[in-house]
């Protein structure tokens, strides 16, 4: 059972979509960190359902309760336990799915693995479980902020509507100004209209989230089997509905030559050079590598893209099989996202934050 993420900074999660609560335990949180509960709650608010016309209508406060590991507003270094109670389940909406396997869901695979499954809202396989990741990610962000490391994700594509790949073209501070979480207001309006149309048709649509990490020092990452980009890729691919991950120029790099792809070294700016033993006096003229070379950060911006498939639950009649192997048809009921991307933005940031903090702690432990 792999319900724990991380090496030194670890998150163990528990709960189901229609159970009593979602929760987790964070171990390895450095002591003495100011725990800003309002910040953690705001991160959950960015993920919570019912926040706009293009998300599920399920209404949940998603109020986090910290149970341990915090004293007088600071982390103690002990495990931080937390729960978020479920309060608005409509389990009856899923009763007709008790003996059916929904296409492209985890119903069939979970049943084959465990011989039993919670059919209510997907149970453990529900995207609601990402609540725990957002809490863990918020705690990791509080540590990274003290190190000057920022993480900003945004919706860069919905269906065929896409932004330019170069994130420098956009003011990322505009990401939270619209329901889609896209930094281009015009494209955001087009995306929102498309999602609303798809929702009205009882269908779903996918897209891409881009994430940019600034301030990560050079030297983070482990050689051979602990490469930083591999860890980030594994973290992103563990998120519900994710189908692809690429960093730097990614697949577009196959269309160029080495003479075009190589990131030429240049002197770092005087503001960053020699400020710590872990900050390199070098910089690069370009950043096709996405801030990672040889599996280790080089001090440049780390940027990557995460592809999300259309949500599997569609409000249209579909063919399927029941638990006894009989063909049948069904139409899903309940409250579902027509596009997961707007609510997945903080989840991507959270997984990036936990990965980076974990690997920074690993890096620092080598110098103790």
Tab-separated table of N, CA and C in Angstrom, residues 56-201:
chain	number	residue	atom	x	y	z
A	56	UNK	N	-17.678	21.444	-10.362
A	56	UNK	CA	-18.744	20.693	-9.728
A	56	UNK	C	-19.520	21.574	-8.755
A	57	UNK	N	-20.816	21.300	-8.616
A	57	UNK	CA	-21.659	22.096	-7.725
A	57	UNK	C	-21.653	21.581	-6.293
A	58	UNK	N	-20.876	20.528	-6.015
A	58	UNK	CA	-20.775	20.034	-4.641
A	58	UNK	C	-20.297	21.165	-3.736
A	59	UNK	N	-20.993	21.381	-2.640
A	59	UNK	CA	-20.661	22.478	-1.731
A	59	UNK	C	-19.968	21.940	-0.479
A	60	UNK	N	-18.704	22.247	-0.354
A	60	UNK	CA	-17.916	21.827	0.795
A	60	UNK	C	-17.094	23.007	1.305
A	61	UNK	N	-17.099	23.209	2.616
A	61	UNK	CA	-16.283	24.286	3.192
A	61	UNK	C	-14.806	23.930	3.144
A	62	UNK	N	-14.495	22.621	3.187
A	62	UNK	CA	-13.106	22.144	3.178
A	62	UNK	C	-12.265	22.855	4.239
A	63	UNK	N	-12.804	22.904	5.444
A	63	UNK	CA	-12.127	23.581	6.547
A	63	UNK	C	-11.105	22.643	7.171
A	64	UNK	N	-9.847	23.042	7.181
A	64	UNK	CA	-8.791	22.180	7.708
A	64	UNK	C	-8.691	22.315	9.227
A	65	UNK	N	-8.451	21.195	9.881
A	65	UNK	CA	-8.224	21.160	11.321
A	65	UNK	C	-6.849	20.546	11.563
A	66	UNK	N	-5.926	21.324	12.137
A	66	UNK	CA	-4.609	20.818	12.485
A	66	UNK	C	-4.688	20.170	13.864
A	67	UNK	N	-4.235	18.931	13.973
A	67	UNK	CA	-4.402	18.151	15.194
A	67	UNK	C	-3.141	18.032	16.029
A	68	UNK	N	-1.977	18.250	15.435
A	68	UNK	CA	-0.728	18.034	16.170
A	68	UNK	C	0.416	18.725	15.445
A	69	UNK	N	1.570	18.760	16.101
A	69	UNK	CA	2.788	19.242	15.466
A	69	UNK	C	2.932	20.743	15.372
A	70	UNK	N	1.987	21.499	15.973
A	70	UNK	CA	2.054	22.964	15.943
A	70	UNK	C	1.835	23.481	17.358
A	71	UNK	N	2.710	24.359	17.831
A	71	UNK	CA	2.596	24.938	19.166
A	71	UNK	C	2.882	26.425	19.091
A	72	UNK	N	1.923	27.211	19.580
A	72	UNK	CA	2.033	28.669	19.579
A	72	UNK	C	2.387	29.200	18.193
A	73	UNK	N	1.739	28.607	17.182
A	73	UNK	CA	1.846	29.095	15.815
A	73	UNK	C	3.063	28.657	15.042
A	74	UNK	N	3.876	27.778	15.639
A	74	UNK	CA	5.077	27.314	14.942
A	74	UNK	C	5.123	25.790	14.900
A	75	UNK	N	5.752	25.256	13.843
A	75	UNK	CA	5.935	23.809	13.755
A	75	UNK	C	6.931	23.367	14.815
A	76	UNK	N	6.677	22.207	15.396
A	76	UNK	CA	7.541	21.702	16.471
A	76	UNK	C	8.553	20.679	15.968
A	77	UNK	N	8.409	20.242	14.720
A	77	UNK	CA	9.254	19.180	14.209
A	77	UNK	C	8.610	17.818	14.364
A	78	UNK	N	7.518	17.751	15.122
A	78	UNK	CA	6.765	16.509	15.289
A	78	UNK	C	5.765	16.364	14.144
A	79	UNK	N	5.219	15.160	13.944
A	79	UNK	CA	4.251	14.965	12.851
A	79	UNK	C	3.059	15.916	12.972
A	80	UNK	N	2.668	16.485	11.860
A	80	UNK	CA	1.504	17.366	11.802
A	80	UNK	C	0.329	16.552	11.261
A	81	UNK	N	-0.628	16.268	12.134
A	81	UNK	CA	-1.837	15.565	11.720
A	81	UNK	C	-2.931	16.558	11.385
A	82	UNK	N	-3.766	16.234	10.405
A	82	UNK	CA	-4.839	17.146	10.004
A	82	UNK	C	-6.003	16.361	9.410
A	83	UNK	N	-7.188	16.948	9.470
A	83	UNK	CA	-8.356	16.384	8.800
A	83	UNK	C	-9.166	17.499	8.161
A	84	UNK	N	-9.906	17.144	7.121
A	84	UNK	CA	-10.903	18.007	6.488
A	84	UNK	C	-12.167	17.165	6.386
A	85	UNK	N	-13.202	17.553	7.082
A	85	UNK	CA	-14.417	16.738	7.156
A	85	UNK	C	-15.271	16.875	5.897
A	86	UNK	N	-15.815	15.752	5.427
A	86	UNK	CA	-16.792	15.751	4.336
A	86	UNK	C	-18.157	16.111	4.908
A	87	UNK	N	-18.856	17.034	4.269
A	87	UNK	CA	-20.123	17.508	4.816
A	87	UNK	C	-21.262	17.529	3.801
A	88	UNK	N	-20.977	17.289	2.523
A	88	UNK	CA	-22.021	17.458	1.508
A	88	UNK	C	-22.033	16.296	0.522
A	89	UNK	N	-21.951	15.071	1.043
A	89	UNK	CA	-21.975	13.899	0.184
A	89	UNK	C	-23.413	13.606	-0.277
A	90	UNK	N	-23.557	13.217	-1.517
A	90	UNK	CA	-24.836	12.724	-2.043
A	90	UNK	C	-24.617	11.283	-2.495
A	91	UNK	N	-24.421	10.396	-1.527
A	91	UNK	CA	-24.042	9.021	-1.846
A	91	UNK	C	-25.110	8.305	-2.653
A	92	UNK	N	-26.382	8.718	-2.501
A	92	UNK	CA	-27.457	8.046	-3.237
A	92	UNK	C	-27.314	8.217	-4.746
A	93	UNK	N	-26.600	9.256	-5.184
A	93	UNK	CA	-26.404	9.471	-6.626
A	93	UNK	C	-25.602	8.345	-7.264
A	94	UNK	N	-24.904	7.564	-6.446
A	94	UNK	CA	-24.007	6.533	-6.977
A	94	UNK	C	-24.529	5.112	-6.757
A	95	UNK	N	-25.740	4.990	-6.200
A	95	UNK	CA	-26.244	3.670	-5.855
A	95	UNK	C	-26.375	2.757	-7.076
A	96	UNK	N	-26.762	3.330	-8.231
A	96	UNK	CA	-26.921	2.492	-9.429
A	96	UNK	C	-25.577	2.072	-10.023
A	97	UNK	N	-24.462	2.568	-9.449
A	97	UNK	CA	-23.132	2.185	-9.937
A	97	UNK	C	-22.503	1.094	-9.077
A	98	UNK	N	-23.225	0.628	-8.076
A	98	UNK	CA	-22.684	-0.355	-7.151
A	98	UNK	C	-22.155	-1.592	-7.877
A	99	UNK	N	-22.853	-2.034	-8.930
A	99	UNK	CA	-22.461	-3.260	-9.626
A	99	UNK	C	-21.981	-3.001	-11.048
A	100	UNK	N	-21.663	-1.735	-11.363
A	100	UNK	CA	-21.205	-1.379	-12.703
A	100	UNK	C	-19.761	-0.882	-12.671
A	101	UNK	N	-19.078	-1.039	-13.787
A	101	UNK	CA	-17.735	-0.485	-13.949
A	101	UNK	C	-17.805	0.676	-14.933
A	102	UNK	N	-17.538	1.882	-14.451
A	102	UNK	CA	-17.594	3.063	-15.323
A	102	UNK	C	-16.392	3.094	-16.264
A	103	UNK	N	-16.614	3.397	-17.550
A	103	UNK	CA	-15.509	3.437	-18.515
A	103	UNK	C	-14.424	4.428	-18.103
A	104	UNK	N	-13.168	4.001	-18.213
A	104	UNK	CA	-11.981	4.826	-17.956
A	104	UNK	C	-11.835	5.275	-16.507
A	105	UNK	N	-12.645	4.718	-15.591
A	105	UNK	CA	-12.502	4.990	-14.170
A	105	UNK	C	-11.613	3.923	-13.540
A	106	UNK	N	-11.376	4.089	-12.245
A	106	UNK	CA	-10.592	3.106	-11.498
A	106	UNK	C	-11.464	1.991	-10.926
A	107	UNK	N	-12.769	1.995	-11.229
A	107	UNK	CA	-13.680	0.996	-10.667
A	107	UNK	C	-13.180	-0.431	-10.908
A	108	UNK	N	-12.909	-0.731	-12.160
A	108	UNK	CA	-12.536	-2.100	-12.535
A	108	UNK	C	-11.180	-2.497	-11.955
A	109	UNK	N	-10.213	-1.612	-12.030
A	109	UNK	CA	-8.872	-1.954	-11.560
A	109	UNK	C	-8.831	-2.077	-10.044
A	110	UNK	N	-9.536	-1.203	-9.326
A	110	UNK	CA	-9.598	-1.320	-7.871
A	110	UNK	C	-10.263	-2.628	-7.465
A	111	UNK	N	-11.338	-2.979	-8.145
A	111	UNK	CA	-12.050	-4.222	-7.810
A	111	UNK	C	-11.154	-5.431	-8.047
A	112	UNK	N	-10.385	-5.408	-9.127
A	112	UNK	CA	-9.494	-6.528	-9.411
A	112	UNK	C	-8.340	-6.603	-8.419
A	113	UNK	N	-7.880	-5.462	-7.939
A	113	UNK	CA	-6.765	-5.460	-6.988
A	113	UNK	C	-7.199	-5.886	-5.590
A	114	UNK	N	-8.352	-5.348	-5.120
A	114	UNK	CA	-8.743	-5.539	-3.736
A	114	UNK	C	-9.914	-6.504	-3.535
A	115	UNK	N	-10.669	-6.772	-4.616
A	115	UNK	CA	-11.831	-7.637	-4.481
A	115	UNK	C	-13.021	-6.948	-3.851
A	116	UNK	N	-12.901	-5.653	-3.629
A	116	UNK	CA	-13.968	-4.847	-3.039
A	116	UNK	C	-13.709	-3.404	-3.440
A	117	UNK	N	-14.751	-2.597	-3.541
A	117	UNK	CA	-14.544	-1.181	-3.862
A	117	UNK	C	-15.658	-0.341	-3.258
A	118	UNK	N	-15.327	0.892	-2.968
A	118	UNK	CA	-16.296	1.885	-2.514
A	118	UNK	C	-16.780	2.613	-3.759
A	119	UNK	N	-18.024	2.350	-4.148
A	119	UNK	CA	-18.543	2.914	-5.398
A	119	UNK	C	-19.004	4.361	-5.241
A	120	UNK	N	-19.068	4.867	-4.011
A	120	UNK	CA	-19.601	6.208	-3.771
A	120	UNK	C	-18.577	7.271	-4.174
A	121	UNK	N	-18.819	7.916	-5.281
A	121	UNK	CA	-17.937	8.996	-5.717
A	121	UNK	C	-16.529	8.574	-6.066
A	122	UNK	N	-16.341	7.279	-6.270
A	122	UNK	CA	-15.005	6.796	-6.595
A	122	UNK	C	-14.199	6.365	-5.390
A	123	UNK	N	-14.743	6.601	-4.177
A	123	UNK	CA	-14.037	6.156	-2.977
A	123	UNK	C	-12.646	6.746	-2.863
A	124	UNK	N	-11.672	5.876	-2.708
A	124	UNK	CA	-10.280	6.297	-2.533
A	124	UNK	C	-9.686	6.851	-3.821
A	125	UNK	N	-10.232	6.473	-4.972
A	125	UNK	CA	-9.681	6.933	-6.246
A	125	UNK	C	-10.216	8.304	-6.652
A	126	UNK	N	-11.088	8.881	-5.835
A	126	UNK	CA	-11.678	10.178	-6.151
A	126	UNK	C	-10.633	11.291	-6.096
A	127	UNK	N	-10.825	12.299	-6.932
A	127	UNK	CA	-9.938	13.467	-6.901
A	127	UNK	C	-10.090	14.259	-5.604
A	128	UNK	N	-11.139	13.969	-4.838
A	128	UNK	CA	-11.296	14.660	-3.552
A	128	UNK	C	-10.150	14.336	-2.601
A	129	UNK	N	-9.485	13.216	-2.821
A	129	UNK	CA	-8.374	12.817	-1.972
A	129	UNK	C	-7.214	13.808	-2.088
A	130	UNK	N	-7.189	14.592	-3.180
A	130	UNK	CA	-6.089	15.555	-3.356
A	130	UNK	C	-6.122	16.670	-2.313
A	131	UNK	N	-7.189	16.729	-1.515
A	131	UNK	CA	-7.215	17.686	-0.396
A	131	UNK	C	-5.966	17.536	0.459
A	132	UNK	N	-5.609	16.293	0.781
A	132	UNK	CA	-4.447	16.051	1.642
A	132	UNK	C	-3.171	16.554	0.989
A	133	UNK	N	-3.075	16.414	-0.315
A	133	UNK	CA	-1.888	16.892	-1.026
A	133	UNK	C	-1.773	18.410	-0.931
A	134	UNK	N	-2.913	19.089	-0.995
A	134	UNK	CA	-2.888	20.551	-0.944
A	134	UNK	C	-2.464	21.031	0.443
A	135	UNK	N	-2.913	20.348	1.497
A	135	UNK	CA	-2.476	20.722	2.844
A	135	UNK	C	-0.974	20.487	2.987
A	136	UNK	N	-0.507	19.299	2.564
A	136	UNK	CA	0.923	19.017	2.619
A	136	UNK	C	1.723	19.995	1.791
A	137	UNK	N	1.207	20.341	0.610
A	137	UNK	CA	1.889	21.300	-0.253
A	137	UNK	C	1.932	22.692	0.346
A	138	UNK	N	0.866	23.091	1.034
A	138	UNK	CA	0.840	24.405	1.678
A	138	UNK	C	1.902	24.493	2.772
A	139	UNK	N	2.046	23.412	3.546
A	139	UNK	CA	3.087	23.390	4.577
A	139	UNK	C	4.478	23.467	3.944
A	140	UNK	N	4.665	22.733	2.845
A	140	UNK	CA	5.952	22.781	2.147
A	140	UNK	C	6.216	24.181	1.600
A	141	UNK	N	5.191	24.835	1.086
A	141	UNK	CA	5.353	26.196	0.559
A	141	UNK	C	5.797	27.162	1.644
A	142	UNK	N	5.279	26.983	2.860
A	142	UNK	CA	5.664	27.869	3.953
A	142	UNK	C	7.161	27.780	4.232
A	143	UNK	N	7.732	26.599	4.060
A	143	UNK	CA	9.176	26.437	4.230
A	143	UNK	C	9.919	27.030	3.041
A	144	UNK	N	9.465	26.724	1.839
A	144	UNK	CA	10.142	27.192	0.632
A	144	UNK	C	10.133	28.717	0.534
A	145	UNK	N	9.038	29.339	1.002
A	145	UNK	CA	8.963	30.804	0.969
A	145	UNK	C	10.113	31.429	1.751
A	146	UNK	N	10.510	30.802	2.847
A	146	UNK	CA	11.617	31.328	3.636
A	146	UNK	C	12.941	31.216	2.901
A	147	UNK	N	12.992	30.335	1.911
A	147	UNK	CA	14.198	30.164	1.109
A	147	UNK	C	14.122	30.942	-0.201
A	148	UNK	N	13.058	31.741	-0.376
A	148	UNK	CA	12.917	32.545	-1.573
A	148	UNK	C	12.495	31.763	-2.801
A	149	UNK	N	11.905	30.593	-2.597
A	149	UNK	CA	11.470	29.748	-3.710
A	149	UNK	C	9.970	29.909	-3.902
A	150	UNK	N	9.546	30.241	-5.113
A	150	UNK	CA	8.133	30.406	-5.419
A	150	UNK	C	7.703	29.398	-6.480
A	151	UNK	N	6.455	28.997	-6.415
A	151	UNK	CA	5.894	28.028	-7.358
A	151	UNK	C	4.582	28.586	-7.891
A	152	UNK	N	4.476	28.726	-9.203
A	152	UNK	CA	3.275	29.285	-9.824
A	152	UNK	C	2.833	28.387	-10.970
A	153	UNK	N	1.658	27.797	-10.841
A	153	UNK	CA	1.077	27.006	-11.923
A	153	UNK	C	-0.101	27.761	-12.517
A	154	UNK	N	-0.445	27.434	-13.744
A	154	UNK	CA	-1.571	28.091	-14.402
A	154	UNK	C	-2.098	27.203	-15.535
A	155	UNK	N	-3.344	27.413	-15.892
A	155	UNK	CA	-3.942	26.686	-17.009
A	155	UNK	C	-3.428	27.293	-18.307
A	156	UNK	N	-2.741	26.482	-19.095
A	156	UNK	CA	-2.172	26.992	-20.351
A	156	UNK	C	-2.892	26.445	-21.585
A	157	UNK	N	-3.769	25.467	-21.397
A	157	UNK	CA	-4.517	24.949	-22.535
A	157	UNK	C	-5.773	24.239	-22.046
A	158	UNK	N	-6.883	24.481	-22.745
A	158	UNK	CA	-8.121	23.724	-22.565
A	158	UNK	C	-8.598	23.324	-23.950
A	159	UNK	N	-8.690	22.022	-24.192
A	159	UNK	CA	-9.032	21.585	-25.531
A	159	UNK	C	-8.016	22.120	-26.525
A	160	UNK	N	-8.494	22.763	-27.581
A	160	UNK	CA	-7.599	23.315	-28.600
A	160	UNK	C	-7.206	24.762	-28.319
A	161	UNK	N	-7.724	25.368	-27.261
A	161	UNK	CA	-7.404	26.757	-26.929
A	161	UNK	C	-6.143	26.766	-26.079
A	162	UNK	N	-5.060	27.328	-26.604
A	162	UNK	CA	-3.760	27.211	-25.930
A	162	UNK	C	-3.016	28.544	-25.903
A	163	UNK	N	-2.255	28.744	-24.835
A	163	UNK	CA	-1.336	29.867	-24.738
A	163	UNK	C	-0.029	29.523	-25.437
A	164	UNK	N	0.796	30.548	-25.661
A	164	UNK	CA	2.150	30.311	-26.135
A	164	UNK	C	2.914	29.538	-25.065
A	165	UNK	N	3.856	28.710	-25.474
A	165	UNK	CA	4.583	27.895	-24.499
A	165	UNK	C	5.504	28.718	-23.598
A	166	UNK	N	5.985	29.865	-24.076
A	166	UNK	CA	6.921	30.689	-23.313
A	166	UNK	C	6.178	31.442	-22.215
A	167	UNK	N	6.380	31.064	-20.968
A	167	UNK	CA	5.664	31.673	-19.852
A	167	UNK	C	6.070	33.121	-19.619
A	168	UNK	N	7.221	33.537	-20.154
A	168	UNK	CA	7.655	34.920	-19.987
A	168	UNK	C	6.719	35.900	-20.693
A	169	UNK	N	5.904	35.421	-21.600
A	169	UNK	CA	4.995	36.289	-22.353
A	169	UNK	C	3.799	36.752	-21.517
A	170	UNK	N	3.630	36.172	-20.323
A	170	UNK	CA	2.416	36.423	-19.563
A	170	UNK	C	2.722	36.974	-18.169
A	171	UNK	N	1.780	37.736	-17.656
A	171	UNK	CA	1.846	38.219	-16.281
A	171	UNK	C	1.177	37.156	-15.408
A	172	UNK	N	1.971	36.322	-14.769
A	172	UNK	CA	1.426	35.194	-14.027
A	172	UNK	C	0.645	35.624	-12.793
A	173	UNK	N	0.786	36.890	-12.398
A	173	UNK	CA	0.007	37.381	-11.257
A	173	UNK	C	-1.480	37.470	-11.591
A	174	UNK	N	-1.828	37.361	-12.864
A	174	UNK	CA	-3.236	37.415	-13.280
A	174	UNK	C	-3.916	36.050	-13.209
A	175	UNK	N	-3.170	35.035	-12.855
A	175	UNK	CA	-3.702	33.673	-12.874
A	175	UNK	C	-4.955	33.525	-12.025
A	176	UNK	N	-4.982	34.143	-10.863
A	176	UNK	CA	-6.105	33.969	-9.940
A	176	UNK	C	-7.238	34.957	-10.174
A	177	UNK	N	-7.204	35.694	-11.290
A	177	UNK	CA	-8.234	36.704	-11.538
A	177	UNK	C	-9.417	36.173	-12.327
A	178	UNK	N	-9.392	34.903	-12.690
A	178	UNK	CA	-10.504	34.324	-13.441
A	178	UNK	C	-10.730	32.878	-13.020
A	179	UNK	N	-11.876	32.332	-13.370
A	179	UNK	CA	-12.282	31.006	-12.903
A	179	UNK	C	-11.435	29.880	-13.483
A	180	UNK	N	-10.828	30.114	-14.651
A	180	UNK	CA	-10.049	29.062	-15.311
A	180	UNK	C	-8.617	29.005	-14.770
A	181	UNK	N	-8.173	30.049	-14.122
A	181	UNK	CA	-6.797	30.207	-13.644
A	181	UNK	C	-5.822	30.233	-14.821
A	182	UNK	N	-6.090	31.162	-15.730
A	182	UNK	CA	-5.260	31.382	-16.909
A	182	UNK	C	-4.787	32.833	-16.892
A	183	UNK	N	-3.485	33.099	-17.093
A	183	UNK	CA	-2.967	34.466	-16.989
A	183	UNK	C	-3.276	35.358	-18.190
A	184	UNK	N	-3.898	34.823	-19.221
A	184	UNK	CA	-4.297	35.617	-20.384
A	184	UNK	C	-5.807	35.823	-20.310
A	185	UNK	N	-6.289	37.026	-19.972
A	185	UNK	CA	-7.730	37.244	-19.780
A	185	UNK	C	-8.581	36.876	-20.990
A	186	UNK	N	-8.107	37.182	-22.205
A	186	UNK	CA	-8.890	36.874	-23.396
A	186	UNK	C	-8.994	35.368	-23.599
A	187	UNK	N	-7.862	34.676	-23.498
A	187	UNK	CA	-7.880	33.224	-23.638
A	187	UNK	C	-8.685	32.576	-22.512
A	188	UNK	N	-8.606	33.162	-21.317
A	188	UNK	CA	-9.362	32.631	-20.184
A	188	UNK	C	-10.855	32.665	-20.464
A	189	UNK	N	-11.324	33.764	-21.060
A	189	UNK	CA	-12.748	33.884	-21.393
A	189	UNK	C	-13.148	32.830	-22.426
A	190	UNK	N	-12.272	32.593	-23.402
A	190	UNK	CA	-12.558	31.571	-24.410
A	190	UNK	C	-12.590	30.181	-23.777
A	191	UNK	N	-11.645	29.921	-22.886
A	191	UNK	CA	-11.604	28.629	-22.207
A	191	UNK	C	-12.850	28.409	-21.364
A	192	UNK	N	-13.243	29.448	-20.620
A	192	UNK	CA	-14.419	29.324	-19.761
A	192	UNK	C	-15.672	29.060	-20.590
A	193	UNK	N	-15.793	29.741	-21.714
A	193	UNK	CA	-16.953	29.522	-22.585
A	193	UNK	C	-16.964	28.090	-23.126
A	194	UNK	N	-15.794	27.583	-23.482
A	194	UNK	CA	-15.712	26.207	-23.992
A	194	UNK	C	-16.092	25.207	-22.908
A	195	UNK	N	-15.577	25.398	-21.691
A	195	UNK	CA	-15.901	24.480	-20.601
A	195	UNK	C	-17.398	24.515	-20.303
A	196	UNK	N	-17.999	25.716	-20.307
A	196	UNK	CA	-19.437	25.840	-20.055
A	196	UNK	C	-20.241	25.116	-21.133
A	197	UNK	N	-19.790	25.226	-22.379
A	197	UNK	CA	-20.465	24.536	-23.477
A	197	UNK	C	-20.388	23.021	-23.306
A	198	UNK	N	-19.195	22.547	-22.989
A	198	UNK	CA	-18.995	21.110	-22.792
A	198	UNK	C	-19.855	20.611	-21.637
A	199	UNK	N	-19.922	21.396	-20.570
A	199	UNK	CA	-20.737	21.015	-19.413
A	199	UNK	C	-22.205	20.914	-19.801
A	200	UNK	N	-22.699	21.856	-20.579
A	200	UNK	CA	-24.099	21.844	-21.010
A	200	UNK	C	-24.420	20.617	-21.859
A	201	UNK	N	-23.417	20.084	-22.527
A	201	UNK	CA	-23.601	18.900	-23.357
A	201	UNK	C	-23.447	17.608	-22.556
